[in-house]
XYZ file of N, CA and C in Angstrom:
672
model
N 57.503 26.269 70.685
C 58.412 26.232 71.852
C 59.026 24.834 71.955
N 60.333 24.765 72.062
C 61.027 23.482 72.183
C 60.839 22.929 73.587
N 60.465 21.652 73.729
C 60.208 21.072 75.037
C 60.986 19.786 75.215
N 60.944 19.265 76.461
C 61.641 18.034 76.794
C 60.653 16.906 77.063
N 59.483 16.941 76.426
C 58.458 15.945 76.674
C 58.948 14.561 76.274
N 58.914 13.614 77.225
C 59.430 12.283 76.954
C 58.326 11.361 76.462
N 57.767 11.699 75.325
C 56.772 10.849 74.689
C 57.095 10.784 73.214
N 56.480 9.841 72.527
C 56.612 9.779 71.083
C 58.041 9.595 70.608
N 58.407 10.383 69.621
C 59.696 10.232 68.949
C 60.875 10.435 69.901
N 60.809 11.455 70.768
C 61.920 11.717 71.679
C 62.099 10.573 72.663
N 60.998 10.041 73.178
C 61.069 8.920 74.108
C 61.732 7.720 73.451
N 61.325 7.432 72.233
C 61.911 6.292 71.509
C 63.404 6.492 71.281
N 63.799 7.726 70.995
C 65.222 8.006 70.748
C 66.036 7.806 72.019
N 65.514 8.251 73.155
C 66.236 8.098 74.410
C 66.372 6.628 74.779
N 65.290 5.863 74.602
C 65.339 4.426 74.878
C 66.375 3.751 73.984
N 66.384 4.141 72.711
C 67.341 3.557 71.773
C 68.781 3.861 72.188
N 69.026 5.096 72.654
C 70.363 5.480 73.090
C 70.802 4.671 74.304
N 69.882 4.460 75.246
C 70.208 3.674 76.441
C 70.510 2.232 76.050
N 69.730 1.671 75.135
C 69.922 0.280 74.729
C 71.232 0.064 73.987
N 71.802 1.133 73.467
C 73.095 1.014 72.781
C 74.279 1.141 73.728
N 74.004 1.402 74.997
C 75.072 1.504 75.998
C 75.297 0.126 76.626
N 76.536 -0.387 76.632
C 76.799 -1.730 77.172
C 76.345 -1.906 78.614
N 76.479 -0.868 79.430
C 76.107 -0.993 80.838
C 74.715 -0.402 81.102
N 73.784 -0.644 80.169
C 72.441 -0.073 80.276
C 71.787 -0.425 81.607
N 71.966 -1.660 82.081
C 71.356 -2.054 83.350
C 71.910 -1.240 84.507
N 73.200 -0.950 84.474
C 73.799 -0.140 85.536
C 73.283 1.294 85.494
N 73.104 1.822 84.276
C 72.556 3.165 84.122
C 71.145 3.233 84.701
N 70.319 2.253 84.335
C 68.942 2.235 84.819
C 68.889 2.024 86.332
N 69.799 1.212 86.844
C 69.845 0.980 88.286
C 70.188 2.270 89.022
N 71.127 3.038 88.484
C 71.508 4.308 89.106
C 70.352 5.296 89.073
N 69.642 5.311 87.940
C 68.474 6.198 87.830
C 67.402 5.797 88.835
N 67.166 4.486 88.963
C 66.150 4.017 89.893
C 66.505 4.373 91.335
N 67.779 4.226 91.697
C 68.205 4.577 93.048
C 68.003 6.072 93.307
N 68.323 6.877 92.313
C 68.147 8.329 92.461
C 66.673 8.681 92.620
N 65.799 7.996 91.857
C 64.369 8.251 91.960
C 63.816 7.777 93.307
N 64.360 6.684 93.813
C 63.932 6.194 95.131
C 64.279 7.207 96.223
N 65.476 7.769 96.150
C 65.869 8.789 97.121
C 64.996 10.033 96.985
N 64.704 10.381 95.757
C 63.843 11.539 95.510
C 62.436 11.296 96.074
N 61.948 10.075 95.942
C 60.624 9.740 96.467
C 60.572 9.907 97.985
N 61.664 9.552 98.655
C 61.724 9.740 100.115
C 61.644 11.220 100.472
N 62.369 12.047 99.705
C 62.326 13.488 99.954
C 60.937 14.044 99.669
N 60.278 13.468 98.686
C 58.922 13.930 98.335
C 57.927 13.600 99.448
N 58.038 12.400 100.017
C 57.161 12.028 101.124
C 57.392 12.925 102.337
N 58.658 13.265 102.595
C 58.958 14.193 103.685
C 58.374 15.573 103.391
N 58.433 15.969 102.134
C 57.847 17.244 101.710
C 56.355 17.275 102.028
N 55.649 16.186 101.727
C 54.217 16.121 102.028
C 53.964 16.276 103.529
N 54.831 15.697 104.334
C 54.656 15.776 105.790
C 54.981 17.164 106.344
N 55.863 17.885 105.658
C 56.353 19.158 106.183
C 55.580 20.374 105.697
N 54.905 20.273 104.557
C 54.262 21.461 103.993
C 53.123 21.948 104.885
N 52.917 23.250 104.872
C 51.843 23.864 105.643
C 51.027 24.779 104.733
N 49.868 25.205 105.217
C 49.015 26.105 104.447
C 49.568 27.517 104.394
N 50.565 27.821 105.228
C 51.079 29.182 105.302
C 52.035 29.522 104.157
N 52.594 28.519 103.500
C 53.570 28.776 102.447
C 53.074 28.231 101.114
N 53.492 28.904 100.049
C 53.277 28.351 98.722
C 54.564 27.665 98.307
N 54.550 26.346 98.283
C 55.745 25.572 97.971
C 55.430 24.532 96.906
N 56.451 24.155 96.156
C 56.302 23.137 95.115
C 57.499 22.188 95.186
N 57.288 20.976 94.705
C 58.353 19.977 94.650
C 58.658 19.741 93.179
N 59.839 20.186 92.731
C 60.159 20.158 91.302
C 61.509 19.487 91.087
N 61.480 18.347 90.418
C 62.705 17.602 90.094
C 63.580 17.379 91.320
N 62.935 16.998 92.423
C 63.663 16.638 93.628
C 63.966 17.787 94.560
N 63.616 19.006 94.171
C 63.925 20.170 94.996
C 62.644 20.852 95.474
N 62.701 21.404 96.683
C 61.578 22.160 97.228
C 61.749 23.620 96.825
N 60.724 24.159 96.176
C 60.753 25.549 95.721
C 59.751 26.337 96.559
N 60.247 27.318 97.302
C 59.397 28.185 98.121
C 59.216 29.504 97.380
N 57.966 29.901 97.181
C 57.691 31.101 96.405
C 57.705 32.354 97.271
N 58.228 33.420 96.711
C 58.241 34.705 97.403
C 56.888 35.395 97.205
N 56.574 36.405 98.017
C 55.320 37.142 97.839
C 55.233 37.750 96.441
N 54.003 37.910 95.942
C 53.806 38.429 94.585
C 53.460 39.916 94.619
N 53.679 40.567 93.483
C 53.279 41.958 93.332
C 51.759 42.062 93.263
N 51.234 43.244 93.581
C 49.793 43.438 93.544
C 49.224 43.167 92.152
N 49.940 43.581 91.094
C 49.422 43.376 89.735
C 49.278 41.883 89.424
N 50.180 41.064 89.973
C 50.090 39.612 89.818
C 48.845 39.089 90.529
N 48.663 39.518 91.777
C 47.527 39.051 92.564
C 46.204 39.464 91.940
N 46.122 40.695 91.451
C 44.868 41.186 90.893
C 44.524 40.478 89.589
N 45.533 40.197 88.764
C 45.270 39.462 87.520
C 44.754 38.062 87.830
N 45.386 37.390 88.808
C 44.933 36.053 89.213
C 43.497 36.091 89.715
N 43.214 37.066 90.575
C 41.892 37.150 91.181
C 40.815 37.462 90.149
N 41.099 38.409 89.243
C 40.105 38.751 88.220
C 39.758 37.544 87.362
N 40.786 36.834 86.901
C 40.537 35.683 86.035
C 39.863 34.557 86.800
N 40.308 34.311 88.032
C 39.733 33.224 88.826
C 38.256 33.479 89.112
N 37.906 34.722 89.416
C 36.499 34.973 89.722
C 35.629 34.851 88.477
N 36.143 35.242 87.322
C 35.394 35.032 86.081
C 35.171 33.541 85.819
N 36.258 32.771 85.937
C 36.140 31.326 85.713
C 35.185 30.689 86.722
N 35.351 31.056 87.981
C 34.567 30.408 89.032
C 33.082 30.723 88.901
N 32.749 31.970 88.604
C 31.343 32.335 88.426
C 30.736 31.536 87.277
N 31.458 31.466 86.156
C 30.931 30.739 84.993
C 30.797 29.250 85.283
N 31.826 28.669 85.888
C 31.812 27.227 86.170
C 30.707 26.876 87.168
N 30.556 27.693 88.204
C 29.493 27.434 89.184
C 28.114 27.606 88.562
N 27.965 28.625 87.742
C 26.680 28.896 87.101
C 26.228 27.724 86.243
N 27.174 27.074 85.595
C 26.841 25.981 84.674
C 27.183 24.603 85.249
N 27.566 24.561 86.524
C 27.839 23.297 87.206
C 28.813 22.435 86.405
N 30.001 22.996 86.125
C 30.946 22.345 85.219
C 32.134 21.703 85.912
N 32.328 21.952 87.205
C 33.487 21.365 87.867
C 33.982 22.233 88.996
N 35.308 22.325 89.130
C 35.925 23.018 90.258
C 37.069 23.889 89.780
N 37.065 25.149 90.235
C 38.164 26.082 89.963
C 38.954 26.276 91.248
N 40.246 26.016 91.190
C 41.112 26.211 92.346
C 42.061 27.361 92.104
N 42.445 28.052 93.178
C 43.348 29.182 93.042
C 44.457 29.109 94.087
N 45.686 29.354 93.647
C 46.879 29.523 94.476
C 47.342 28.277 95.238
N 46.542 27.766 96.163
C 47.027 26.744 97.089
C 46.522 25.332 96.768
N 46.069 25.101 95.549
C 45.654 23.760 95.143
C 46.866 23.042 94.570
N 47.312 21.979 95.228
C 48.509 21.269 94.794
C 48.132 20.093 93.900
N 48.594 20.149 92.644
C 48.372 19.027 91.732
C 49.626 18.156 91.723
N 49.426 16.852 91.813
C 50.532 15.909 91.909
C 50.670 15.147 90.600
N 51.784 15.360 89.924
C 52.073 14.622 88.697
C 52.999 13.457 89.045
N 53.474 12.737 88.076
C 54.206 11.507 88.385
C 55.467 11.758 89.197
N 56.087 12.918 88.988
C 57.325 13.211 89.705
C 57.262 14.497 90.511
N 56.523 15.460 90.035
C 56.524 16.795 90.630
C 55.166 17.203 91.190
N 55.204 18.185 92.074
C 53.997 18.724 92.698
C 53.973 20.231 92.492
N 52.879 20.729 91.919
C 52.783 22.143 91.605
C 51.551 22.771 92.252
N 51.671 24.077 92.542
C 50.529 24.864 92.992
C 50.304 25.973 91.959
N 49.563 25.684 90.896
C 49.342 26.700 89.852
C 48.575 27.893 90.416
N 48.680 29.007 89.718
C 47.912 30.176 90.148
C 46.417 29.896 90.043
N 45.998 29.236 88.974
C 44.597 28.841 88.799
C 44.582 27.483 88.110
N 43.658 26.623 88.507
C 43.491 25.356 87.805
C 42.011 24.994 87.768
N 41.639 24.224 86.773
C 40.241 23.815 86.602
C 40.174 22.306 86.393
N 39.209 21.691 87.085
C 38.952 20.253 86.948
C 37.522 20.065 86.462
N 37.362 19.268 85.418
C 36.012 18.977 84.941
C 35.202 18.264 86.021
N 33.904 18.261 85.839
C 32.987 17.775 86.865
C 33.245 16.323 87.240
N 33.602 15.472 86.255
C 33.802 14.057 86.564
C 34.938 13.859 87.558
N 35.972 14.699 87.494
C 37.051 14.636 88.482
C 36.631 15.315 89.780
N 36.043 16.496 89.645
C 35.700 17.292 90.821
C 34.742 16.560 91.754
N 33.879 15.718 91.209
C 32.904 14.990 92.028
C 33.571 14.002 92.973
N 34.827 13.642 92.701
C 35.530 12.675 93.552
C 36.295 13.359 94.690
N 36.377 14.690 94.672
C 37.163 15.407 95.672
C 36.424 15.468 97.007
N 37.206 15.480 98.092
C 36.628 15.641 99.425
C 36.974 17.030 99.959
N 36.233 17.474 100.959
C 36.456 18.811 101.516
C 37.789 18.914 102.254
N 38.360 17.780 102.663
C 39.641 17.786 103.374
C 40.823 17.454 102.470
N 40.590 17.311 101.179
C 41.639 16.901 100.250
C 42.699 17.986 100.106
N 43.976 17.589 100.083
C 45.064 18.554 99.910
C 45.941 18.243 98.696
N 45.876 17.034 98.163
C 46.615 16.672 96.960
C 45.610 16.329 95.865
N 45.831 16.884 94.673
C 44.850 16.764 93.604
C 45.477 16.144 92.357
N 44.667 15.505 91.518
C 45.191 14.869 90.310
C 45.476 15.902 89.218
N 45.841 15.407 88.057
C 46.114 16.265 86.913
C 44.899 17.118 86.584
N 45.105 18.418 86.462
C 44.010 19.327 86.112
C 43.735 19.254 84.618
N 42.598 19.835 84.220
C 42.244 19.882 82.798
C 42.699 21.186 82.153
N 42.775 22.243 82.952
C 43.270 23.539 82.492
C 44.095 24.150 83.611
N 45.230 24.728 83.255
C 46.098 25.374 84.233
C 46.436 26.781 83.745
N 46.466 27.716 84.693
C 46.890 29.086 84.408
C 48.053 29.433 85.317
N 49.135 29.933 84.736
C 50.243 30.461 85.511
C 50.368 31.951 85.197
N 50.462 32.758 86.250
C 50.655 34.200 86.110
C 52.141 34.482 86.344
N 52.783 35.041 85.352
C 54.232 35.209 85.392
C 54.678 36.207 86.448
N 55.844 35.919 87.034
C 56.580 36.890 87.835
C 58.048 36.705 87.488
N 58.874 37.628 87.910
C 60.301 37.545 87.579
C 60.919 36.236 88.066
N 60.507 35.793 89.258
C 61.118 34.605 89.856
C 60.552 33.295 89.312
N 59.391 33.341 88.653
C 58.760 32.092 88.207
C 58.733 31.911 86.698
N 59.039 32.945 85.931
C 58.840 32.860 84.477
C 59.609 31.709 83.844
N 60.863 31.512 84.257
C 61.662 30.438 83.652
C 61.015 29.077 83.877
N 60.480 28.842 85.080
C 59.813 27.566 85.358
C 58.481 27.458 84.623
N 57.719 28.570 84.600
C 56.410 28.544 83.939
C 56.541 28.242 82.452
N 57.619 28.730 81.847
C 57.830 28.503 80.411
C 58.715 27.279 80.147
N 59.314 26.743 81.199
C 60.235 25.624 81.043
C 59.696 24.333 81.591
N 60.126 23.975 82.818
C 59.776 22.673 83.381
C 58.269 22.488 83.523
N 57.553 23.530 83.891
C 56.105 23.382 84.041
C 55.431 23.187 82.684
N 55.842 23.976 81.704
C 55.321 23.819 80.345
C 55.494 22.378 79.878
N 56.708 21.863 80.060
C 57.014 20.498 79.629
C 56.196 19.460 80.403
N 56.114 19.660 81.714
C 55.446 18.684 82.565
C 53.937 18.683 82.336
N 53.346 19.856 82.236
C 51.904 19.934 81.963
C 51.588 19.278 80.618
N 52.435 19.538 79.649
C 52.260 18.949 78.327
C 52.383 17.426 78.388
N 53.433 16.937 79.041
C 53.692 15.498 79.100
C 52.580 14.748 79.820
N 51.910 15.407 80.772
C 50.858 14.742 81.540
C 49.467 15.009 80.996
N 49.399 15.570 79.801
C 48.121 15.670 79.105
C 47.176 16.726 79.630
N 47.710 17.776 80.293
C 46.843 18.881 80.690
C 46.429 19.602 79.414
N 45.145 19.567 79.140
C 44.663 19.908 77.801
C 44.880 21.371 77.416
N 44.809 22.252 78.384
C 44.894 23.678 78.060
C 45.770 24.387 79.097
N 46.631 25.282 78.606
C 47.562 26.004 79.470
C 47.559 27.473 79.074
N 47.259 28.329 80.054
C 47.296 29.770 79.824
C 48.465 30.360 80.596
N 49.223 31.231 79.958
C 50.277 31.994 80.621
C 49.882 33.461 80.584
N 49.697 34.031 81.762
C 49.290 35.424 81.888
C 50.510 36.260 82.280
N 50.754 37.320 81.537
C 51.876 38.218 81.803
C 51.327 39.556 82.312
N 51.338 39.784 83.638
C 50.758 41.022 84.166
C 51.601 42.265 83.883
N 52.896 42.081 83.604
C 53.744 43.228 83.295
C 53.392 43.809 81.929
N 53.268 42.940 80.937
C 52.963 43.370 79.571
C 51.478 43.252 79.238
N 50.708 42.764 80.200
C 49.252 42.617 80.064
C 48.887 41.823 78.806
N 49.485 40.638 78.718
C 49.193 39.741 77.601
C 48.812 38.353 78.109
N 48.120 37.629 77.270
C 47.735 36.252 77.557
C 48.215 35.354 76.428
N 48.827 34.237 76.806
C 49.154 33.190 75.837
C 48.274 31.982 76.135
N 47.647 31.450 75.114
C 46.784 30.282 75.267
C 47.363 29.122 74.459
N 47.619 28.005 75.158
C 48.138 26.811 74.504
C 47.099 25.701 74.594
N 46.981 24.929 73.519
C 46.049 23.799 73.481
C 46.821 22.549 73.095
N 46.543 21.446 73.785
C 47.259 20.195 73.521
C 46.705 19.531 72.264
N 47.575 19.426 71.263
C 47.199 18.807 69.990
C 48.268 17.781 69.636
N 47.851 16.521 69.488
C 48.799 15.439 69.176
C 49.959 15.424 70.171
N 49.630 15.533 71.466
C 50.565 15.434 72.576
C 51.528 16.610 72.683
N 51.283 17.680 71.938
C 52.148 18.856 72.021
C 51.289 20.105 72.149
N 51.792 21.089 72.922
C 51.098 22.355 73.050
C 51.269 23.188 71.790
N 50.140 23.639 71.255
C 50.141 24.565 70.136
C 49.709 25.936 70.646
N 50.441 26.982 70.273
C 50.077 28.332 70.659
C 48.871 28.762 69.840
N 47.756 28.995 70.528
C 46.519 29.386 69.852
C 46.471 30.895 69.687
N 46.837 31.618 70.741
C 46.890 33.067 70.633
C 47.868 33.645 71.646
N 48.387 34.800 71.311
C 49.151 35.626 72.239
C 48.691 37.044 71.976
N 47.961 37.622 72.938
C 47.324 38.901 72.676
C 47.091 39.669 73.963
N 46.865 40.963 73.801
C 46.533 41.826 74.937
C 45.124 42.386 74.816
N 44.440 42.054 73.717
C 43.073 42.518 73.506
C 42.285 41.434 72.781
N 41.051 41.736 72.439
C 40.121 40.780 71.842
C 39.734 39.707 72.863
N 39.095 38.651 72.412
C 38.570 37.626 73.320
C 39.441 36.382 73.326
N 39.355 35.655 74.426
C 39.933 34.319 74.510
C 38.792 33.356 74.819
N 38.763 32.230 74.132
C 37.714 31.228 74.318
C 38.360 29.909 74.724
N 37.926 29.372 75.843
C 38.526 28.149 76.360
C 38.092 26.929 75.556
N 39.018 25.977 75.401
C 38.702 24.685 74.800
C 38.124 23.735 75.847
N 38.557 23.890 77.082
C 38.206 22.956 78.152
C 36.923 23.362 78.865
N 36.794 24.648 79.195
C 35.581 25.139 79.862
C 34.621 25.569 78.759
N 33.750 24.676 78.384
C 32.894 24.874 77.217
C 32.051 26.143 77.357
N 32.154 27.015 76.340
C 31.358 28.230 76.312
C 31.972 29.407 77.054
N 33.091 29.188 77.745
C 33.726 30.265 78.516
C 34.549 31.127 77.578
N 34.080 32.360 77.369
C 34.748 33.304 76.473
C 34.721 34.678 77.134
N 35.900 35.291 77.264
C 36.001 36.581 77.950
C 36.929 37.510 77.189
N 36.765 38.819 77.384
C 37.756 39.762 76.836
C 39.069 39.642 77.620
N 40.164 39.643 76.927
C 41.466 39.543 77.599
C 41.673 40.732 78.536
N 41.161 41.897 78.159
C 41.310 43.077 79.017
C 40.662 42.874 80.379
N 39.687 41.969 80.484
C 39.011 41.727 81.760
C 39.937 41.103 82.793
N 41.082 40.587 82.350
C 42.073 40.022 83.279
C 42.911 41.126 83.912
N 42.996 42.267 83.230
C 43.937 43.303 83.652
C 43.277 44.616 84.076
N 41.969 44.728 83.907
C 41.285 45.992 84.174
C 40.017 45.732 84.982
N 39.862 46.444 86.096
C 38.713 46.223 86.977
C 37.385 46.520 86.293
N 37.311 47.620 85.570
C 36.058 47.985 84.911
C 35.666 46.948 83.867
N 36.658 46.503 83.078
C 36.378 45.475 82.065
C 36.006 44.151 82.724
N 36.603 43.887 83.889
C 36.297 42.661 84.611
C 34.838 42.662 85.070
N 34.380 43.788 85.598
C 32.990 43.879 86.060
C 32.010 43.734 84.903
N 32.348 44.329 83.753
C 31.505 44.172 82.561
C 31.425 42.696 82.165
N 32.586 42.039 82.180
C 32.624 40.630 81.771
C 31.825 39.760 82.730
N 31.895 40.062 84.024
C 31.110 39.304 85.003
C 29.627 39.435 84.710
N 29.178 40.627 84.378
C 27.765 40.850 84.086
C 27.310 40.118 82.827
N 28.260 39.832 81.931
C 27.912 39.164 80.669
C 28.054 37.650 80.717
N 28.495 37.104 81.846
C 28.682 35.655 81.926
C 27.329 34.940 81.920
């Protein structure tokens, strides 16, 4: 998947292009002013958000999410409960669902599911509402979110070193698993059957069907 990650070779190329522009200082000054204005809007966003809405701050804009279909909700819940049971059983960290806002350098996201290893989770407070970069993120696709889940979020999660990214498609009942290798996401699998094994949650391995089927989910819970 082609991305806009500003690291490595692409970052160097962009810097080189800016340095070849005679008015580079003016360009950078304009960018800085735009980022300063965006930061003000972001601070206002933090003051205005409530627990009643699922909202995100993406590239300077507030994105309010519409209600999800039942198949979306059930896929999220099945996977989250599998992860949470396993993580709690082995005391591995914290699994968040739906309303956990992770704050990256520019944007704020509320992934469908996210996981933080124990070393990060131990620093969290019960009243915390903004969270650092997660170690694993899951986005469950919907018609209104797919472009962002495969676009800006894919790029941003990759650029900020989120080690593992799962994209769940409840319409086609498939799972895509990406693993960060040499600063880029590599597609490990795209499947609707067989097992998926996490790189981040050590030992966590489940049948993909357990994300989409209640009976398979209950079997998988019993085998955790």
